[in-house]
Amino acid sequence: MRTKKLFRLLGVFGLGLGLVVFYNNCGKGQTAENFTSFSSSGIVTYNAADICSEEDITVFSRGFHPFLSYTCKNCHVDGPGKGTFASPDVKTAFAGFMQVGYSKISQYAVSGSHNPPYTGSQNTEVISSFRLQWQTYQRDKAQCGTTTPVAEVYKPEFETASQLIPKINGTTTTTRVNGANVTITNFDRRVLTWNLNSSLVSLNGKTIPNLTGVQLSVTVTGMLIPSGETAYVFSLPTLKVGTSSLHVKGLNFRLNGFPISYATTFKNLDINAYMGTTALLSPGSLVSVGPLGASDTLAVQLNNIEIIDLPAPPPPPSVRFTLSNLTIQPTQLGIANKVTITVQVDGDMVDPISVPVQVASTYPSGEIPAVGIVGEGRNRFDWDYQFDPSTSTSLNINPSQKTVSFNVIFSDDLRNDPDKVLRLELGDPLGAVLGTNKTLRISLPDYNPAYTGSAPTFAQLMNPKSGILGVNCVKCHNSVQRQGGYDMTDYREMVSKGIIVPGNPNLLQHKMYRRIRADLAELEGLQSMPLDGYRPQNEIDLITEWLAAGAQNN
């Protein structure tokens, strides 16, 4: 899986409240106060006095509350749902939370039948993390006042060097949603990378394995929580593996030198990474509430990392177009040509695969890219293709399918044009690799004889800046105003309305000619065109030359 694919996962898993899997409130921000102590043995333990003075409502405010107040507020504040555990007021929410119980709330949050799409399996990871956070705290709290030591929460064996987090700024924009202004803050996204062979240290004397070429990366961004505070979001822990396969267990982060309390998101991580691959260790997100400082640092703790002997992984499935070349044939006048394009999966498929289809940005020498202007599926002036809006080019393929299709609409060959080529490419797939036919070359040959005369072309007359028709006529005869009942940018429509009669040398058969000639318009009792005054004779002559040459769509 390539690195750029991992960043696309942000669009799949999101970094909003729907997948916030841990909150840590450090009181005065990202400081050392009330953090755990880091013992000489390399075991993170909690100071008993800190835990015993901690309040349940504080732990609730760091975990369950932000999620519930965002996801369940429509029903469980003033709505029909039982309890007020989703209230924005943390005291009111905590009272409802204790009344209903964390177990029942957790059960309904992941239920696909309770209140979809707000509840369902998409909440499994976040709810599991909150349950573990709450249970761990309650277990440790129960030991207060006894002689039993506070439980060991996390046992890292290795740690990276600290890195400065580049300042993360937020940009605020306002958009309209359901008639109301909604403010959205987008934060910078940074990626911190450690070369483990040089930056990893042992915390308990365990030998560091040979990690030549191994890199660990973490994405860092920011967010706003309902209280208005900012927070760091740590996500997409990614391991680039070198010449040996690795076994990695458990991650936590040290922010400004101190472990993040009750960080459960990556605590139970246990994954094998094959040699020569880039592995996403977890799709989860770890959030730490507090100011986003200009001098904050981050280090990564690992419970364990070791070299293992793994057989070569099975080859991943591949995706491809079923064709590598396609030629579009002309259709009858005025009928757009809809073509179905199919993408196929080769190999064993376990999970769904996502792959985007895009128009190639570069073309081999000698090929002319087609120009696509989204129209109405008719032969509008100067367009070649459009993607059918009834199908999607962001393809999702399920294991039971193996193939998926989308449609492209090509305009009829009415213009005297150069031959063109539209090149479609498969983007970087999620859950697969690109196969053989990752590019589809679609030829759009011109079936009309090239115009060799001296008369102006339709494209020249329709130029919006210098063309006689484009400057003087389109302002009234367009797809919006349609004065006279037609749109001059729609060549097919002009033919069907008799405005022009392609191939007919008899000028009087062309309604356009009779209207630009004031004397002929007067004989028919009609207003001559254009409405704002007669055009000079030399301009009328140019239009006449085009009509006499066949009124071609050239």
PDB file of C-alpha atoms in Angstrom, residues 289-424:
ATOM      1  CA  VAL A 289      -7.465  18.458  24.080  1.00  0.00           C
ATOM      2  CA  GLY A 290      -5.515  21.657  24.624  1.00  0.00           C
ATOM      3  CA  PRO A 291      -3.861  24.567  22.829  1.00  0.00           C
ATOM      4  CA  LEU A 292      -1.938  23.782  19.646  1.00  0.00           C
ATOM      5  CA  GLY A 293       1.393  25.274  20.638  1.00  0.00           C
ATOM      6  CA  ALA A 294       4.278  26.435  18.471  1.00  0.00           C
ATOM      7  CA  SER A 295       6.851  24.387  20.419  1.00  0.00           C
ATOM      8  CA  ASP A 296       4.977  21.164  21.184  1.00  0.00           C
ATOM      9  CA  THR A 297       6.896  17.912  20.720  1.00  0.00           C
ATOM     10  CA  LEU A 298       5.828  14.353  20.039  1.00  0.00           C
ATOM     11  CA  ALA A 299       7.470  10.986  20.646  1.00  0.00           C
ATOM     12  CA  VAL A 300       6.044   7.522  19.986  1.00  0.00           C
ATOM     13  CA  GLN A 301       6.225   4.687  22.501  1.00  0.00           C
ATOM     14  CA  LEU A 302       6.058   1.070  21.339  1.00  0.00           C
ATOM     15  CA  ASN A 303       5.161  -1.814  23.572  1.00  0.00           C
ATOM     16  CA  ASN A 304       7.305  -4.091  21.443  1.00  0.00           C
ATOM     17  CA  ILE A 305       8.918  -4.324  18.015  1.00  0.00           C
ATOM     18  CA  GLU A 306      10.748  -7.385  16.814  1.00  0.00           C
ATOM     19  CA  ILE A 307      11.994  -9.011  13.625  1.00  0.00           C
ATOM     20  CA  ILE A 308      10.021 -12.096  12.617  1.00  0.00           C
ATOM     21  CA  ASP A 309      10.189 -14.654   9.841  1.00  0.00           C
ATOM     22  CA  LEU A 310       7.022 -14.403   7.738  1.00  0.00           C
ATOM     23  CA  PRO A 311       6.272 -16.148   4.466  1.00  0.00           C
ATOM     24  CA  ALA A 312       5.727 -13.896   1.504  1.00  0.00           C
ATOM     25  CA  PRO A 313       2.257 -12.344   1.685  1.00  0.00           C
ATOM     26  CA  PRO A 314      -0.346 -13.500  -0.820  1.00  0.00           C
ATOM     27  CA  PRO A 315      -0.510 -11.238  -3.857  1.00  0.00           C
ATOM     28  CA  PRO A 316      -3.134  -8.524  -3.462  1.00  0.00           C
ATOM     29  CA  PRO A 317      -6.061  -8.344  -5.883  1.00  0.00           C
ATOM     30  CA  SER A 318      -5.609  -6.042  -8.863  1.00  0.00           C
ATOM     31  CA  VAL A 319      -8.039  -3.778 -10.688  1.00  0.00           C
ATOM     32  CA  ARG A 320      -8.077  -3.004 -14.402  1.00  0.00           C
ATOM     33  CA  PHE A 321     -10.238  -1.809 -17.255  1.00  0.00           C
ATOM     34  CA  THR A 322     -11.610  -4.731 -19.230  1.00  0.00           C
ATOM     35  CA  LEU A 323     -10.455  -2.922 -22.395  1.00  0.00           C
ATOM     36  CA  SER A 324      -7.320  -0.992 -23.195  1.00  0.00           C
ATOM     37  CA  ASN A 325      -8.640   0.644 -26.379  1.00  0.00           C
ATOM     38  CA  LEU A 326     -12.081   1.720 -27.543  1.00  0.00           C
ATOM     39  CA  THR A 327     -13.298   3.587 -30.641  1.00  0.00           C
ATOM     40  CA  ILE A 328     -16.501   5.613 -30.552  1.00  0.00           C
ATOM     41  CA  GLN A 329     -18.698   5.188 -33.626  1.00  0.00           C
ATOM     42  CA  PRO A 330     -20.949   8.041 -34.836  1.00  0.00           C
ATOM     43  CA  THR A 331     -24.677   7.975 -34.179  1.00  0.00           C
ATOM     44  CA  GLN A 332     -27.614   9.629 -35.896  1.00  0.00           C
ATOM     45  CA  LEU A 333     -27.946  13.378 -35.733  1.00  0.00           C
ATOM     46  CA  GLY A 334     -28.825  14.682 -32.296  1.00  0.00           C
ATOM     47  CA  ILE A 335     -28.470  11.423 -30.370  1.00  0.00           C
ATOM     48  CA  ALA A 336     -25.724  11.216 -27.759  1.00  0.00           C
ATOM     49  CA  ASN A 337     -23.711   8.007 -27.586  1.00  0.00           C
ATOM     50  CA  LYS A 338     -23.719   6.404 -24.123  1.00  0.00           C
ATOM     51  CA  VAL A 339     -20.910   3.902 -23.601  1.00  0.00           C
ATOM     52  CA  THR A 340     -20.559   1.571 -20.604  1.00  0.00           C
ATOM     53  CA  ILE A 341     -17.026   1.181 -19.225  1.00  0.00           C
ATOM     54  CA  THR A 342     -16.270  -1.803 -16.968  1.00  0.00           C
ATOM     55  CA  VAL A 343     -13.586  -2.214 -14.304  1.00  0.00           C
ATOM     56  CA  GLN A 344     -12.669  -5.722 -13.163  1.00  0.00           C
ATOM     57  CA  VAL A 345     -10.935  -7.221 -10.118  1.00  0.00           C
ATOM     58  CA  ASP A 346      -8.443 -10.045 -10.638  1.00  0.00           C
ATOM     59  CA  GLY A 347      -7.365 -12.304  -7.775  1.00  0.00           C
ATOM     60  CA  ASP A 348      -8.836 -13.226  -4.423  1.00  0.00           C
ATOM     61  CA  MET A 349     -10.865 -10.493  -2.832  1.00  0.00           C
ATOM     62  CA  VAL A 350     -11.736 -10.414   0.873  1.00  0.00           C
ATOM     63  CA  ASP A 351     -12.591  -6.784   1.595  1.00  0.00           C
ATOM     64  CA  PRO A 352     -14.294  -4.151  -0.575  1.00  0.00           C
ATOM     65  CA  ILE A 353     -12.063  -2.235  -2.964  1.00  0.00           C
ATOM     66  CA  SER A 354     -12.320   1.462  -3.791  1.00  0.00           C
ATOM     67  CA  VAL A 355     -10.787   2.957  -6.916  1.00  0.00           C
ATOM     68  CA  PRO A 356     -11.303   6.347  -8.578  1.00  0.00           C
ATOM     69  CA  VAL A 357     -11.504   6.894 -12.334  1.00  0.00           C
ATOM     70  CA  GLN A 358      -9.952  10.084 -13.634  1.00  0.00           C
ATOM     71  CA  VAL A 359      -9.139  11.766 -16.927  1.00  0.00           C
ATOM     72  CA  ALA A 360      -5.435  11.591 -17.692  1.00  0.00           C
ATOM     73  CA  SER A 361      -3.673  14.909 -17.231  1.00  0.00           C
ATOM     74  CA  THR A 362      -0.897  14.116 -19.722  1.00  0.00           C
ATOM     75  CA  TYR A 363      -1.046  12.616 -23.189  1.00  0.00           C
ATOM     76  CA  PRO A 364       1.579  10.888 -25.309  1.00  0.00           C
ATOM     77  CA  SER A 365       3.016  12.832 -28.184  1.00  0.00           C
ATOM     78  CA  GLY A 366       0.564  13.138 -31.060  1.00  0.00           C
ATOM     79  CA  GLU A 367      -2.567  12.533 -29.012  1.00  0.00           C
ATOM     80  CA  ILE A 368      -5.123  15.312 -28.570  1.00  0.00           C
ATOM     81  CA  PRO A 369      -7.035  15.285 -25.297  1.00  0.00           C
ATOM     82  CA  ALA A 370     -10.806  15.491 -25.546  1.00  0.00           C
ATOM     83  CA  VAL A 371     -12.403  18.519 -23.936  1.00  0.00           C
ATOM     84  CA  GLY A 372     -15.352  17.673 -21.725  1.00  0.00           C
ATOM     85  CA  ILE A 373     -18.014  20.266 -20.989  1.00  0.00           C
ATOM     86  CA  VAL A 374     -20.868  19.064 -18.803  1.00  0.00           C
ATOM     87  CA  GLY A 375     -24.039  19.501 -20.807  1.00  0.00           C
ATOM     88  CA  GLU A 376     -27.471  17.941 -21.075  1.00  0.00           C
ATOM     89  CA  GLY A 377     -26.660  14.763 -22.940  1.00  0.00           C
ATOM     90  CA  ARG A 378     -27.371  16.474 -26.271  1.00  0.00           C
ATOM     91  CA  ASN A 379     -25.104  17.708 -29.008  1.00  0.00           C
ATOM     92  CA  ARG A 380     -24.201  21.038 -27.522  1.00  0.00           C
ATOM     93  CA  PHE A 381     -21.723  23.181 -29.367  1.00  0.00           C
ATOM     94  CA  ASP A 382     -18.102  22.305 -28.649  1.00  0.00           C
ATOM     95  CA  TRP A 383     -18.295  19.376 -26.246  1.00  0.00           C
ATOM     96  CA  ASP A 384     -17.028  15.866 -26.732  1.00  0.00           C
ATOM     97  CA  TYR A 385     -17.905  13.844 -23.650  1.00  0.00           C
ATOM     98  CA  GLN A 386     -19.402  13.923 -20.188  1.00  0.00           C
ATOM     99  CA  PHE A 387     -19.640  11.411 -17.378  1.00  0.00           C
ATOM    100  CA  ASP A 388     -23.155  10.097 -16.964  1.00  0.00           C
ATOM    101  CA  PRO A 389     -24.465  11.665 -13.731  1.00  0.00           C
ATOM    102  CA  SER A 390     -26.516   8.520 -13.044  1.00  0.00           C
ATOM    103  CA  THR A 391     -23.315   6.537 -12.450  1.00  0.00           C
ATOM    104  CA  SER A 392     -20.258   7.296 -10.331  1.00  0.00           C
ATOM    105  CA  THR A 393     -16.567   7.349 -11.205  1.00  0.00           C
ATOM    106  CA  SER A 394     -15.653   6.717  -7.558  1.00  0.00           C
ATOM    107  CA  LEU A 395     -15.980   2.967  -7.798  1.00  0.00           C
ATOM    108  CA  ASN A 396     -16.627   0.644  -4.857  1.00  0.00           C
ATOM    109  CA  ILE A 397     -16.339  -3.052  -5.633  1.00  0.00           C
ATOM    110  CA  ASN A 398     -17.636  -5.705  -3.236  1.00  0.00           C
ATOM    111  CA  PRO A 399     -16.213  -9.252  -3.081  1.00  0.00           C
ATOM    112  CA  SER A 400     -19.443 -10.627  -4.527  1.00  0.00           C
ATOM    113  CA  GLN A 401     -19.228  -8.372  -7.593  1.00  0.00           C
ATOM    114  CA  LYS A 402     -15.729  -8.598  -9.093  1.00  0.00           C
ATOM    115  CA  THR A 403     -16.784  -5.993 -11.709  1.00  0.00           C
ATOM    116  CA  VAL A 404     -18.366  -2.539 -11.640  1.00  0.00           C
ATOM    117  CA  SER A 405     -19.372  -0.215 -14.488  1.00  0.00           C
ATOM    118  CA  PHE A 406     -19.946   3.452 -15.198  1.00  0.00           C
ATOM    119  CA  ASN A 407     -21.169   5.352 -18.261  1.00  0.00           C
ATOM    120  CA  VAL A 408     -19.587   8.026 -20.447  1.00  0.00           C
ATOM    121  CA  ILE A 409     -21.699  10.031 -22.904  1.00  0.00           C
ATOM    122  CA  PHE A 410     -20.036  11.080 -26.157  1.00  0.00           C
ATOM    123  CA  SER A 411     -21.494  13.733 -28.447  1.00  0.00           C
ATOM    124  CA  ASP A 412     -22.343  12.846 -32.013  1.00  0.00           C
ATOM    125  CA  ASP A 413     -19.717  13.543 -34.642  1.00  0.00           C
ATOM    126  CA  LEU A 414     -21.231  16.671 -36.170  1.00  0.00           C
ATOM    127  CA  ARG A 415     -18.199  18.909 -36.288  1.00  0.00           C
ATOM    128  CA  ASN A 416     -15.301  18.913 -38.669  1.00  0.00           C
ATOM    129  CA  ASP A 417     -12.754  18.290 -35.949  1.00  0.00           C
ATOM    130  CA  PRO A 418      -9.320  16.743 -35.551  1.00  0.00           C
ATOM    131  CA  ASP A 419      -9.346  13.158 -34.387  1.00  0.00           C
ATOM    132  CA  LYS A 420      -9.265  13.120 -30.594  1.00  0.00           C
ATOM    133  CA  VAL A 421      -8.342  10.688 -27.831  1.00  0.00           C
ATOM    134  CA  LEU A 422      -9.808  10.586 -24.336  1.00  0.00           C
ATOM    135  CA  ARG A 423      -7.573   8.758 -21.872  1.00  0.00           C
ATOM    136  CA  LEU A 424      -9.148   7.461 -18.666  1.00  0.00           C
TER     137      LEU A 424
END
